[in-house]
mmCIF file of C-alpha atoms and ligand atoms in Angstrom:
data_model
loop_
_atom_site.group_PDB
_atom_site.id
_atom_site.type_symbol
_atom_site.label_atom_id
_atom_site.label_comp_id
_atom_site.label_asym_id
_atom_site.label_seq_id
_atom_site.Cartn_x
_atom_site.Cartn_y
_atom_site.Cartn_z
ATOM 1 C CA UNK H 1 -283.094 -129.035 42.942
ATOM 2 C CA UNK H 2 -281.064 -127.980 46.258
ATOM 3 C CA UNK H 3 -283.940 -127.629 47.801
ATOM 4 C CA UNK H 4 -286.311 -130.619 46.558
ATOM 5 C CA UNK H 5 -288.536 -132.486 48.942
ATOM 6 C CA UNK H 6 -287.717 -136.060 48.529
ATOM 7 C CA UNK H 7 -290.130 -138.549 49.928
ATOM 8 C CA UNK H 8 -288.361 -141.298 50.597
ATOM 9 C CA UNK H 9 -289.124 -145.841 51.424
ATOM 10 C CA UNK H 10 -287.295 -147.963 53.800
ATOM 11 C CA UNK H 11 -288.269 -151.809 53.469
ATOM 12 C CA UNK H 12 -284.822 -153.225 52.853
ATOM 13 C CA UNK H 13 -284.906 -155.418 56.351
ATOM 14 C CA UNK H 14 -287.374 -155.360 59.501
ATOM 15 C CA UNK H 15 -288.426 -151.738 59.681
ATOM 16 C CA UNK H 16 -291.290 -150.368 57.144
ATOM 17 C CA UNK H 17 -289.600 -146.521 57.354
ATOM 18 C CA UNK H 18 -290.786 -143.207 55.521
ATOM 19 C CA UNK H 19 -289.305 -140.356 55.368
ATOM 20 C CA UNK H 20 -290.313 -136.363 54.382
ATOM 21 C CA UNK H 21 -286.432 -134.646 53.336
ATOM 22 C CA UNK H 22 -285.273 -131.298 52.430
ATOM 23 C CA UNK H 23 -281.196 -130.503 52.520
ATOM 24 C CA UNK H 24 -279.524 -131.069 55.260
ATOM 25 C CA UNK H 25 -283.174 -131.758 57.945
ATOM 26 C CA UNK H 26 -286.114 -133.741 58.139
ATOM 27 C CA UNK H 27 -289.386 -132.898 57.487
ATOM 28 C CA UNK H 28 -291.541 -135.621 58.898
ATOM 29 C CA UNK H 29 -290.520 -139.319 59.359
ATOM 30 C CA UNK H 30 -292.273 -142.605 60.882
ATOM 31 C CA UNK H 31 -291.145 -145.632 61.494
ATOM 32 C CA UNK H 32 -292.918 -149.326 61.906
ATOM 33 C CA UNK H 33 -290.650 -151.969 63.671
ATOM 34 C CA UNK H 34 -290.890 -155.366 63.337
ATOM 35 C CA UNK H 35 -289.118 -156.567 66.024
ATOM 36 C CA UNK H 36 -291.691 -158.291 68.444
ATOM 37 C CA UNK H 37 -292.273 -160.315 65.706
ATOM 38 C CA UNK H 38 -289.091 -161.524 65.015
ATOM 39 C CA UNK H 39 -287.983 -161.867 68.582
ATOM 40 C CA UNK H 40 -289.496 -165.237 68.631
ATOM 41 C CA UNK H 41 -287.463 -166.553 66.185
ATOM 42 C CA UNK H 42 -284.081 -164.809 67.707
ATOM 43 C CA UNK H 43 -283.707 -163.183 63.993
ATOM 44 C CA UNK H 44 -285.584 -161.705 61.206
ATOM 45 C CA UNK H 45 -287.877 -164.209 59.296
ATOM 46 C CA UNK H 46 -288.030 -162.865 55.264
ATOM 47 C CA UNK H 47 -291.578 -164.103 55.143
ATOM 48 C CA UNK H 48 -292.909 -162.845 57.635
ATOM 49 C CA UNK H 49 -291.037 -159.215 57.473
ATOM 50 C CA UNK H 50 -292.448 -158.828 53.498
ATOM 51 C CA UNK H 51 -295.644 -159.112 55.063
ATOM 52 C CA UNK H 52 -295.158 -157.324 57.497
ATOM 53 C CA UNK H 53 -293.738 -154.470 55.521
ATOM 54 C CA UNK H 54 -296.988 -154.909 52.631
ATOM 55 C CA UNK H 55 -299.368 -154.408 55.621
ATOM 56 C CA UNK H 56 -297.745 -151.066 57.273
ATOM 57 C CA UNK H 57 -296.299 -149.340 54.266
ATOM 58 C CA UNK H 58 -299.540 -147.634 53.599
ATOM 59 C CA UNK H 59 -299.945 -146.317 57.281
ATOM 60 C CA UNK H 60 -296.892 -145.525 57.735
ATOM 61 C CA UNK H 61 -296.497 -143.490 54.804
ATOM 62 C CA UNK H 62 -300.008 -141.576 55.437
ATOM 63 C CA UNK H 63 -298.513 -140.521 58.937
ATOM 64 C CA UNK H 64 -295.772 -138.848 57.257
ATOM 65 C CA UNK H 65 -297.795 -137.129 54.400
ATOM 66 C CA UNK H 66 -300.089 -136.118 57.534
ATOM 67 C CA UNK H 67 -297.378 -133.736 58.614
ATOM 68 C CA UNK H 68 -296.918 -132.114 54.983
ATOM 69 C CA UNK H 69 -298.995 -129.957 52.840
ATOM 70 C CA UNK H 70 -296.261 -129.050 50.581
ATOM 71 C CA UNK H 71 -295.212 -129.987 47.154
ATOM 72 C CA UNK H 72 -293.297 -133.398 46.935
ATOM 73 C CA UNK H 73 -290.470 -133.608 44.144
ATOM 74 C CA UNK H 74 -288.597 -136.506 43.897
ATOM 75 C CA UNK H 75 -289.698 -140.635 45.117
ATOM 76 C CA UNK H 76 -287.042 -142.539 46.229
ATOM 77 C CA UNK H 77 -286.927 -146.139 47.800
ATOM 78 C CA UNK H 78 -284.229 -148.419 48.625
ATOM 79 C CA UNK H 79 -283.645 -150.704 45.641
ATOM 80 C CA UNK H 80 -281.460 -153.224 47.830
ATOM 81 C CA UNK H 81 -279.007 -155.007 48.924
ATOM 82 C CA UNK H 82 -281.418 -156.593 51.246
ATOM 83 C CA UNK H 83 -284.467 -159.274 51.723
ATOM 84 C CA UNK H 84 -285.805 -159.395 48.456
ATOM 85 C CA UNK H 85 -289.817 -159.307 49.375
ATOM 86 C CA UNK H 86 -289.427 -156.352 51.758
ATOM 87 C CA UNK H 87 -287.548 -154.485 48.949
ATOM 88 C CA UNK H 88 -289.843 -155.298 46.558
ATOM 89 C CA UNK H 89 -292.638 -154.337 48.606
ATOM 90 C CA UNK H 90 -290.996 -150.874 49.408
ATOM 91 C CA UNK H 91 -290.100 -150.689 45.614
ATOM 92 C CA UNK H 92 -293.488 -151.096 44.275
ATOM 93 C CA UNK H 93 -295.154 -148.581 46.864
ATOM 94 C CA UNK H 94 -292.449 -146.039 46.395
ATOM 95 C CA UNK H 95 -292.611 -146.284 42.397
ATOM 96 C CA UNK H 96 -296.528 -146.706 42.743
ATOM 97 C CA UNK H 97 -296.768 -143.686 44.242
ATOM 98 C CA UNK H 98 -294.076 -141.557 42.033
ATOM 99 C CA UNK H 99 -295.878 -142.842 38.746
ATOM 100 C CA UNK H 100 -299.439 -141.758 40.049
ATOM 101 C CA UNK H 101 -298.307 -138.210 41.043
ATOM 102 C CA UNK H 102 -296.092 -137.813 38.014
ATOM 103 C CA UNK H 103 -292.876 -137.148 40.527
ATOM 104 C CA UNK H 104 -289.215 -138.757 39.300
ATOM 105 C CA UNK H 105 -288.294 -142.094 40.912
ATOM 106 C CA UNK H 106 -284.384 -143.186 42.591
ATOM 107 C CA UNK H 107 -283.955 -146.453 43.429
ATOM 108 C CA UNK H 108 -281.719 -146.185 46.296
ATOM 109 C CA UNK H 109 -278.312 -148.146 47.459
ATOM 110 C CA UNK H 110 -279.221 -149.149 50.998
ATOM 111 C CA UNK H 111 -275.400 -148.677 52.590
ATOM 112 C CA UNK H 112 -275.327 -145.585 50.315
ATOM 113 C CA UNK H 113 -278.186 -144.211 52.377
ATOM 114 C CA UNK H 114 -275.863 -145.423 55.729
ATOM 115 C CA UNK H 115 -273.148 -143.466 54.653
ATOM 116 C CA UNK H 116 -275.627 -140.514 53.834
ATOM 117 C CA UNK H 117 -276.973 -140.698 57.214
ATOM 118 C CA UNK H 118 -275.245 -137.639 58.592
ATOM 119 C CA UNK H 119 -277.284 -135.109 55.836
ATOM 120 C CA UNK H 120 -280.177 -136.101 58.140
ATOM 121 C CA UNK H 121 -278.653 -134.172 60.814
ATOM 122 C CA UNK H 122 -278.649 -130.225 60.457
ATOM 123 C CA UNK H 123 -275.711 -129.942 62.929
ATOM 124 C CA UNK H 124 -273.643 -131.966 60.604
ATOM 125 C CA UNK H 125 -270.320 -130.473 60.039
ATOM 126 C CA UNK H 126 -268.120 -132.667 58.546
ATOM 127 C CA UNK H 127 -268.017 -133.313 55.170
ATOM 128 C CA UNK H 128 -266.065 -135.236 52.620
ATOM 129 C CA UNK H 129 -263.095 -136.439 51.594
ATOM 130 C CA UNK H 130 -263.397 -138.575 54.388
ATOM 131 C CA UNK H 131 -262.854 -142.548 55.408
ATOM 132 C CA UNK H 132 -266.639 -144.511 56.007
ATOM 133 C CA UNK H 133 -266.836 -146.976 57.806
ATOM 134 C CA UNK H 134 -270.860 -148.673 57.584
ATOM 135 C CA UNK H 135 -271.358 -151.567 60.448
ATOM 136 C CA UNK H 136 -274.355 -153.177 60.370
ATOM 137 C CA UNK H 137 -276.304 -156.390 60.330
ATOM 138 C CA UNK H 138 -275.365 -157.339 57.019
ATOM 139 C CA UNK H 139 -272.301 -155.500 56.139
ATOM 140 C CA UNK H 140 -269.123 -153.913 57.585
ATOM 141 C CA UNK H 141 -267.135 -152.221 55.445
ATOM 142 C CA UNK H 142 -264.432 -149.166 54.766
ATOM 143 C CA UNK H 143 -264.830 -147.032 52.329
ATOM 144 C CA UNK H 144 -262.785 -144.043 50.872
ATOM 145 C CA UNK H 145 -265.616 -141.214 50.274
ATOM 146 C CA UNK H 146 -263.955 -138.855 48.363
ATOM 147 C CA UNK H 147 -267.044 -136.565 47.660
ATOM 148 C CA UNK H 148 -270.635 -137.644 48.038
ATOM 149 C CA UNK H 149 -271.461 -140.156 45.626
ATOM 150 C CA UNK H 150 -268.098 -141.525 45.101
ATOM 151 C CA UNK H 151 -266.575 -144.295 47.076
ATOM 152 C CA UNK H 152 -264.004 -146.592 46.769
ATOM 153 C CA UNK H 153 -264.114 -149.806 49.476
ATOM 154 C CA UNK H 154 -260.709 -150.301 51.223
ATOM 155 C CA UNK H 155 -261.726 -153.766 53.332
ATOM 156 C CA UNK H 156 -264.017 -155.175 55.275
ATOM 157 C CA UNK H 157 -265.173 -158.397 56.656
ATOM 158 C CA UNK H 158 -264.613 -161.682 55.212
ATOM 159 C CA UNK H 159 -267.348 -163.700 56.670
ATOM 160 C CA UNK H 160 -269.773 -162.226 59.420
ATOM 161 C CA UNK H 161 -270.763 -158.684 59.735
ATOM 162 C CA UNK H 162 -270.028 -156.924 63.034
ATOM 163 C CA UNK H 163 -273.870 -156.573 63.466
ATOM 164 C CA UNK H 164 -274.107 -160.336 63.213
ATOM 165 C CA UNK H 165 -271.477 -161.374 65.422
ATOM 166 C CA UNK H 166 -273.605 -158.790 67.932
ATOM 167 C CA UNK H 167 -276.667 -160.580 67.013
ATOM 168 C CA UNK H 168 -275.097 -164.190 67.461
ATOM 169 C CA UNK H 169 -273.175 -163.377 71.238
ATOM 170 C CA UNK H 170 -276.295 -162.459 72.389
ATOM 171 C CA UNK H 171 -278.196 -165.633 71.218
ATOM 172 C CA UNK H 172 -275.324 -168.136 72.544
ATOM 173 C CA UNK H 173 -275.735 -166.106 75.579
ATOM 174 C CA UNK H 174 -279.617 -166.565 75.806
ATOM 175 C CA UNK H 175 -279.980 -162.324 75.599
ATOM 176 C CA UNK H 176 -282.678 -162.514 72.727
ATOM 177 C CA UNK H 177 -282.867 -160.522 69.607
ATOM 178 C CA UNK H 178 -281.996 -157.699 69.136
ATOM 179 C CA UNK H 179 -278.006 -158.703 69.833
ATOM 180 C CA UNK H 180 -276.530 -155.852 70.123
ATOM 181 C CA UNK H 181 -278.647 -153.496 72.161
ATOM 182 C CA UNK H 182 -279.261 -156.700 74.589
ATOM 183 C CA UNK H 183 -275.177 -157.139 74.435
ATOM 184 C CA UNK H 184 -274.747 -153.261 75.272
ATOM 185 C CA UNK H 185 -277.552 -153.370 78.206
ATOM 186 C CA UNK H 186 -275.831 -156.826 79.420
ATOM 187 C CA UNK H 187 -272.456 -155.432 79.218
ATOM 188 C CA UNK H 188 -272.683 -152.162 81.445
ATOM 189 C CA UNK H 189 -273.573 -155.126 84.517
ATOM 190 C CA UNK H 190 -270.296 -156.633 84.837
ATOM 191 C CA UNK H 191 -267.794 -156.048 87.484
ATOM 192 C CA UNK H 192 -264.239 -157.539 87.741
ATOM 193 C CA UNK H 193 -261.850 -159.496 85.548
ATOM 194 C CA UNK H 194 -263.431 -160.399 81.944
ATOM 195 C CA UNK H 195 -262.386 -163.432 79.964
ATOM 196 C CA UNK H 196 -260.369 -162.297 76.882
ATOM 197 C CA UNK H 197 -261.665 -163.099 73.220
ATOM 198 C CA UNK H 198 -259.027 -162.875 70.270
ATOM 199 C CA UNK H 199 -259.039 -159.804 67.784
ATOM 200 C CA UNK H 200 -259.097 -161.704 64.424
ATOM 201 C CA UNK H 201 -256.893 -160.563 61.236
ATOM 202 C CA UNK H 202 -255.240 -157.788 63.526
ATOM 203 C CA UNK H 203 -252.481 -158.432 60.987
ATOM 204 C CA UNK H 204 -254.615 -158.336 57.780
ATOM 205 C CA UNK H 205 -254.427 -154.791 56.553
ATOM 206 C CA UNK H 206 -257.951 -153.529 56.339
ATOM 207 C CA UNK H 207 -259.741 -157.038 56.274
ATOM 208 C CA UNK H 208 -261.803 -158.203 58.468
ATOM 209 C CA UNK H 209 -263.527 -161.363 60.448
ATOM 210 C CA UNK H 210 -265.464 -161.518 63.202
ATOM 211 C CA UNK H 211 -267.261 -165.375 62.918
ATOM 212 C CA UNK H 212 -263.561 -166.881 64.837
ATOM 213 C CA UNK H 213 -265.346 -164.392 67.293
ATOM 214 C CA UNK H 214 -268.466 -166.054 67.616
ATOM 215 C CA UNK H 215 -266.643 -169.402 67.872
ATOM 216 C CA UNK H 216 -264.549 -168.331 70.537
ATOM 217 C CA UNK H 217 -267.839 -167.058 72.437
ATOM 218 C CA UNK H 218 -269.111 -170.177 72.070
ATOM 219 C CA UNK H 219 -265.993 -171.915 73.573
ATOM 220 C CA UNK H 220 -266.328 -169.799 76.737
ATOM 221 C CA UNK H 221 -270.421 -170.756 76.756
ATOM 222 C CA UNK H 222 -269.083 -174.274 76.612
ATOM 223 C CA UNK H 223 -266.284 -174.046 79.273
ATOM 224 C CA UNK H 224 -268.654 -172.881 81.947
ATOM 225 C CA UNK H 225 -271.351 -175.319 84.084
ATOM 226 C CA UNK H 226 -275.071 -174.470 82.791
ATOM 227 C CA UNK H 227 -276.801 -172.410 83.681
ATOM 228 C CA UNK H 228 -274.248 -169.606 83.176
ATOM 229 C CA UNK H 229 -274.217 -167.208 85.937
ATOM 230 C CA UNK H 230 -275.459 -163.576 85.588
ATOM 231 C CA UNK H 231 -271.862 -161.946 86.144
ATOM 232 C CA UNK H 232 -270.497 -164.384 83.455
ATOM 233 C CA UNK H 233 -272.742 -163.467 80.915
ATOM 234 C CA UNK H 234 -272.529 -159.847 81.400
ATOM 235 C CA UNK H 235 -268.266 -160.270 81.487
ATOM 236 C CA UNK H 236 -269.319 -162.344 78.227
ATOM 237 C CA UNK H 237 -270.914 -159.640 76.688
ATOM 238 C CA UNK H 238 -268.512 -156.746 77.746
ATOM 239 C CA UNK H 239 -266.008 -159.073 76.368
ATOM 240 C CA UNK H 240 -267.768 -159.618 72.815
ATOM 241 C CA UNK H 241 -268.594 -155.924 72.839
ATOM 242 C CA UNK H 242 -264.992 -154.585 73.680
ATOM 243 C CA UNK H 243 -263.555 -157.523 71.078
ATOM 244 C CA UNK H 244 -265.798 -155.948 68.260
ATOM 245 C CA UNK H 245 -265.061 -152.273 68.985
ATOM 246 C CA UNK H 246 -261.562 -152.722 69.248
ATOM 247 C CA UNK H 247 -261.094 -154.783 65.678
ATOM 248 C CA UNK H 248 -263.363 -152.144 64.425
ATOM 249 C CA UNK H 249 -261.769 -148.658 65.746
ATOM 250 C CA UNK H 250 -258.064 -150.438 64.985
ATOM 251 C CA UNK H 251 -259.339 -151.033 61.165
ATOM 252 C CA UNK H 252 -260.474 -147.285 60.587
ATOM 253 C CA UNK H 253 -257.057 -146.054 62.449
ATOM 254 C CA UNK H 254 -254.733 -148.029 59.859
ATOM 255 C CA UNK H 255 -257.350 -147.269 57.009
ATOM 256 C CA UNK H 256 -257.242 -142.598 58.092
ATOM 257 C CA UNK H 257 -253.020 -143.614 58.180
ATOM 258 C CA UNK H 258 -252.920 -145.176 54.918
ATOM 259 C CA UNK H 259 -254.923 -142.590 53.110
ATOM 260 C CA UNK H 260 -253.912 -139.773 54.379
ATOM 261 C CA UNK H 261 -257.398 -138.591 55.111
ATOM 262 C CA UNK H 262 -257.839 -137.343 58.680
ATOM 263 C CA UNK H 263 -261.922 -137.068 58.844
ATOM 264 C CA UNK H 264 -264.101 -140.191 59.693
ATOM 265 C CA UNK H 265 -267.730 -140.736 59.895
ATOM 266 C CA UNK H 266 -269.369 -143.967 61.133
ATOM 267 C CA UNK H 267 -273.138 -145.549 60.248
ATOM 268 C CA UNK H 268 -275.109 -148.517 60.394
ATOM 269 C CA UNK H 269 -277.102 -149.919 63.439
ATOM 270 C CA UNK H 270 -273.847 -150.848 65.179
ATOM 271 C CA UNK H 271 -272.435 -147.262 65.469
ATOM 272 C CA UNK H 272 -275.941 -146.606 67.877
ATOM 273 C CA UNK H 273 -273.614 -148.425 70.045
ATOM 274 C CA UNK H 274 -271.813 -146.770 73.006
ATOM 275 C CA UNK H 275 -268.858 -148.177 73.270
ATOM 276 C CA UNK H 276 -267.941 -147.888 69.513
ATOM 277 C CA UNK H 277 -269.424 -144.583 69.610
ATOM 278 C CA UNK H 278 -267.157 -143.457 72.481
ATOM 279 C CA UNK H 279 -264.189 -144.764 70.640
ATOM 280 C CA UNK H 280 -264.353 -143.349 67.733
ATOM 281 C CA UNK H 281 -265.030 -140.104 69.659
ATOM 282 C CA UNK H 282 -261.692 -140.585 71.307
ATOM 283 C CA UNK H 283 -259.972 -140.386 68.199
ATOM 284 C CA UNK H 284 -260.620 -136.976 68.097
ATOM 285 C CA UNK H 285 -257.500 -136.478 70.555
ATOM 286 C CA UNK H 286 -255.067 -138.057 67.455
ATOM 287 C CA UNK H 287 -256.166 -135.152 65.001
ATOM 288 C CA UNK H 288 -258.896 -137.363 63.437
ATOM 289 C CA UNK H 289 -262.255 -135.043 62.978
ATOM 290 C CA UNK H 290 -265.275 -137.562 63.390
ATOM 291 C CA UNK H 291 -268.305 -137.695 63.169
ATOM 292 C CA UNK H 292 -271.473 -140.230 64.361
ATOM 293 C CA UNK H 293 -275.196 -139.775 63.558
ATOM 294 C CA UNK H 294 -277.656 -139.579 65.811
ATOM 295 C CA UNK H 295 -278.785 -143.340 67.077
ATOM 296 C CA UNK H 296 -281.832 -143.117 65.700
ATOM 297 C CA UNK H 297 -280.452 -142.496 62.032
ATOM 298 C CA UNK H 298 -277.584 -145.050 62.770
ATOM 299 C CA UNK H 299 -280.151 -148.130 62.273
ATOM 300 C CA UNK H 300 -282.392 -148.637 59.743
ATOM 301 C CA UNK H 301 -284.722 -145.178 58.630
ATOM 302 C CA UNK H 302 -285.725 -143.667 55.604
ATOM 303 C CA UNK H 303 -284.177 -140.066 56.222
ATOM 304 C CA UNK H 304 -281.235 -141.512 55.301
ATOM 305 C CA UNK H 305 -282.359 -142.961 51.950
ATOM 306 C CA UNK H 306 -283.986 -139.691 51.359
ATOM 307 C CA UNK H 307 -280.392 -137.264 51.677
ATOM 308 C CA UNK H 308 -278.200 -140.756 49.355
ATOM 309 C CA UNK H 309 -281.440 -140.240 46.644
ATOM 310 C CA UNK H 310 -281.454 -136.898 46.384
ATOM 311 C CA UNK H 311 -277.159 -137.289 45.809
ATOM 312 C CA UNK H 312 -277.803 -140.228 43.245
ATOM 313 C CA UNK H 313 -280.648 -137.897 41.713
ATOM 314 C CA UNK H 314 -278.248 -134.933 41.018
ATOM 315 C CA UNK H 315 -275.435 -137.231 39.697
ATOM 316 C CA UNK H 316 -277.390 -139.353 37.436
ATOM 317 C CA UNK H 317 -281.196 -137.490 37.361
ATOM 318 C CA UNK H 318 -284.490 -140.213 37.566
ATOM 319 C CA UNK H 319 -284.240 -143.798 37.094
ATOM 320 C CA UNK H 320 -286.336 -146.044 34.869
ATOM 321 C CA UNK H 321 -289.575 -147.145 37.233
ATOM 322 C CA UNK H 322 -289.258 -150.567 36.402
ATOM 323 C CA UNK H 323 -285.530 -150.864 37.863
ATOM 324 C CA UNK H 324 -285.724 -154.469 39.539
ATOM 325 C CA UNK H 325 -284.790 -154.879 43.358
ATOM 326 C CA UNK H 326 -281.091 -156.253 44.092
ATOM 327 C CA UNK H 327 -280.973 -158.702 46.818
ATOM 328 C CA UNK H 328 -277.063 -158.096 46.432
ATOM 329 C CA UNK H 329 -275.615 -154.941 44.843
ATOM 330 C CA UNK H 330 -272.123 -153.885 45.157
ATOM 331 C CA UNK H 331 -272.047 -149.890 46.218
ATOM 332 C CA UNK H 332 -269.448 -149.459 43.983
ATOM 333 C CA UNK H 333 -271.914 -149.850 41.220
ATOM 334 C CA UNK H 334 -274.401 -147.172 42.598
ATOM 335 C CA UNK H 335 -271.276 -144.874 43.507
ATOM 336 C CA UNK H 336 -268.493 -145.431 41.543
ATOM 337 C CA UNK H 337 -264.954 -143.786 42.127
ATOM 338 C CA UNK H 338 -264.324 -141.498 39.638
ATOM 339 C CA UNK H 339 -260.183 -141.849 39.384
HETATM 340 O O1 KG4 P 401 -278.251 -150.866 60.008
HETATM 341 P P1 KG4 P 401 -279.151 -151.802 60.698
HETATM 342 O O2 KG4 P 401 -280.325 -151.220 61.458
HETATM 343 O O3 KG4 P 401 -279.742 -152.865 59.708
HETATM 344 C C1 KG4 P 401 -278.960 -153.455 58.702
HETATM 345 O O4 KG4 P 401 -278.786 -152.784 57.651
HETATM 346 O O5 KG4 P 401 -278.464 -154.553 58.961
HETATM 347 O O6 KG4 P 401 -278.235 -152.648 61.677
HETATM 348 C C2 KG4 P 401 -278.771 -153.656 62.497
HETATM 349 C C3 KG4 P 401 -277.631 -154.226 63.308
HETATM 350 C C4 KG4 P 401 -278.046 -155.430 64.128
HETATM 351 O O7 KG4 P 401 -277.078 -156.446 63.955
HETATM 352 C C5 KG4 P 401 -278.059 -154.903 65.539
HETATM 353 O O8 KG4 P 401 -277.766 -155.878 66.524
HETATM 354 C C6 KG4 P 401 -276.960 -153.849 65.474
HETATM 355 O O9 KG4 P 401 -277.132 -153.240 64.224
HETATM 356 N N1 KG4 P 401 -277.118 -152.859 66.550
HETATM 357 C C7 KG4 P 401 -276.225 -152.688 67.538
HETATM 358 C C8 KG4 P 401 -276.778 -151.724 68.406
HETATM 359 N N2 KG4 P 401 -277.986 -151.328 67.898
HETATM 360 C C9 KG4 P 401 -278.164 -152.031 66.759
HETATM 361 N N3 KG4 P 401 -275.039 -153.283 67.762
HETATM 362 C C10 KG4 P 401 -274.366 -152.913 68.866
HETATM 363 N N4 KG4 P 401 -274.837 -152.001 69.774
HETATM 364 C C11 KG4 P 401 -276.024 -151.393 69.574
HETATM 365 N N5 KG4 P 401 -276.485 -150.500 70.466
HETATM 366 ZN ZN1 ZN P 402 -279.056 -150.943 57.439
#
């Protein structure tokens, strides 16, 4: 089963993603985003994203079969955490389409498929036991990954995720939505002195929060005359951004110490971003072997749900197809710690 072609659904949030997977590289993948639709709102409307998602799934999966003659051998689609009517809609396609070709079915973890991320990428080196962390829009969290399939979470965020806090700077500073690409872009403007913003629970072992952050943003916003100059938003942003990155690198540091473990790898949208990216990089020089995904399978894609299916399908073989969706779902329960 090494070798199976997984065909795998990504509905979980605002991109309808499917993805053709063999071990380790990427057959054929496409990807419908749904972001000019929820730029108007400044965030991502559940509504309107299930719809979305029920009215591109079909396309987007014909564009990937397109580039495949080949045999398919497992179905696998991400089962949650997420919105509920885009997972359901991925769900039903996915399982749909696995019942009508006879093929298994694996309801996938969503930050399972973040952490499998790097199996997307044939230059990947690095493998486990390792130290995770996932940052994205709705979760930041460490994890111990002893082996693939195992984890065991070490801390994270109390209240916002690191995504969010991304997302909310760059509305209080009128950037638009996406946050954190518009907070990266923003950022790289500034020039001179930048205001400082605190580094929450610094003192809080491997816990985490990041909405004191967004207050103290909004402080600053509230300080300054309307409208806010150009320079001050960008120093605003390079602020928020170097604020984030540094809570976030300082986290995995004490988390690599504490274990022992001296490998890292990083997913979920907000490792596409530079700065973090960079960071991490630069821990390299302390002994720490890291690794980050491409950008593109950093965010949401269905590559990645493909390589944590096929894991989940050699641990624990096909699931039932009427497995319901899980708006929340603890990875712990899709990859629990052995010892
Ligand atoms: O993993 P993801 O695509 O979806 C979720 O599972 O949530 O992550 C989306 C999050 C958003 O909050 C977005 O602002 C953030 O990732 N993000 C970034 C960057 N690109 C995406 N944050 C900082 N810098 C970026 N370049
Ligand atoms: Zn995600």
């Amino acid at each position: 089963m090494n070798d199976a072609v997984v065909l795998a659904v990504e509905t979980s949030c605002d991109e309808t993603a499917v993805a053709l997977y063999r071990s380790g590289a990427v057959i054929a993948e496409a990807l419908h985003s749904q972001v000019d639709i929820h730029r108007y709102y400044g965030g991502v409307v559940p509504e309107l994203a299930s719809r979305d998602h029920a009215g591109h799934v079909r396309a987007v999966t014909e564009q990937v079969l397109a580039q495949w003659d080949g045999p398919i051998d497992l179905v696998c689609a991400t089962r949650g955490p997420g919105l509920i009517g885009g997972l359901l809609v991925g769900l039903t396609w996915a399982r749909a389409f696995a019942f009508s070709r006879g093929l298994p079915f694996v309801g996938v973890h969503h930050l399972a498929g973040h952490l499998a991320a790097p199996l997307a990428d044939p230059d990947f080196d690095l493998e486990p036991p390792a130290i995770a962390l996932v940052a994205s829009g709705g979760h930041t969290l460490i994890y111990d990954l002893p082996r693939w399939g195992e984890v065991c979470v070490l801390g994270g965020t109390r209240d916002d995720a690191a995504g969010e806090c991304f997302d909310k700077g760059a509305r209080m500073l009128g950037l638009g939505y996406p946050g954190g690409p518009a907070i990266e872009r923003t950022a790289k403007n500034h020039e001179g002195p930048v205001p400082r913003l605190p580094r929450p629970m610094m003192d809080r072992g491997l816990e985490m929060s990041f909405s004191g952050l967004k207050t103290a943003v909004l402080k600053q916003v509230q300080s300054l005359p309307e409208p806010l100059e150009s320079q001050q938003v960008a120093a605003l942003a390079y602020s928020l951004q170097e604020a984030i990155v540094d809570v976030l690198v300082s986290k995995v540091r004490r988390a690599l110490k504490e274990t022992g473990r001296d490998r890292l790898i990083i997913g979920g949208g907000v490792a596409a971003n530079t700065a973090l990216r960079e960071a991490v990089a630069a821990l390299q020089s302390e002994g720490i072997q890291t690794y980050v995904p491409p950008r593109k399978y950093c965010t949401d894609n269905a590559a990645m749900i493909a390589a944590a299916g096929l894991i989940q399908y050699q641990r624990q073989g096909a699931e039932s197809l009427d497995c319901p969706a899980k708006a929340r779902w603890d990875l712990q329960d899709f990859w629990p710690a052995t010892v």
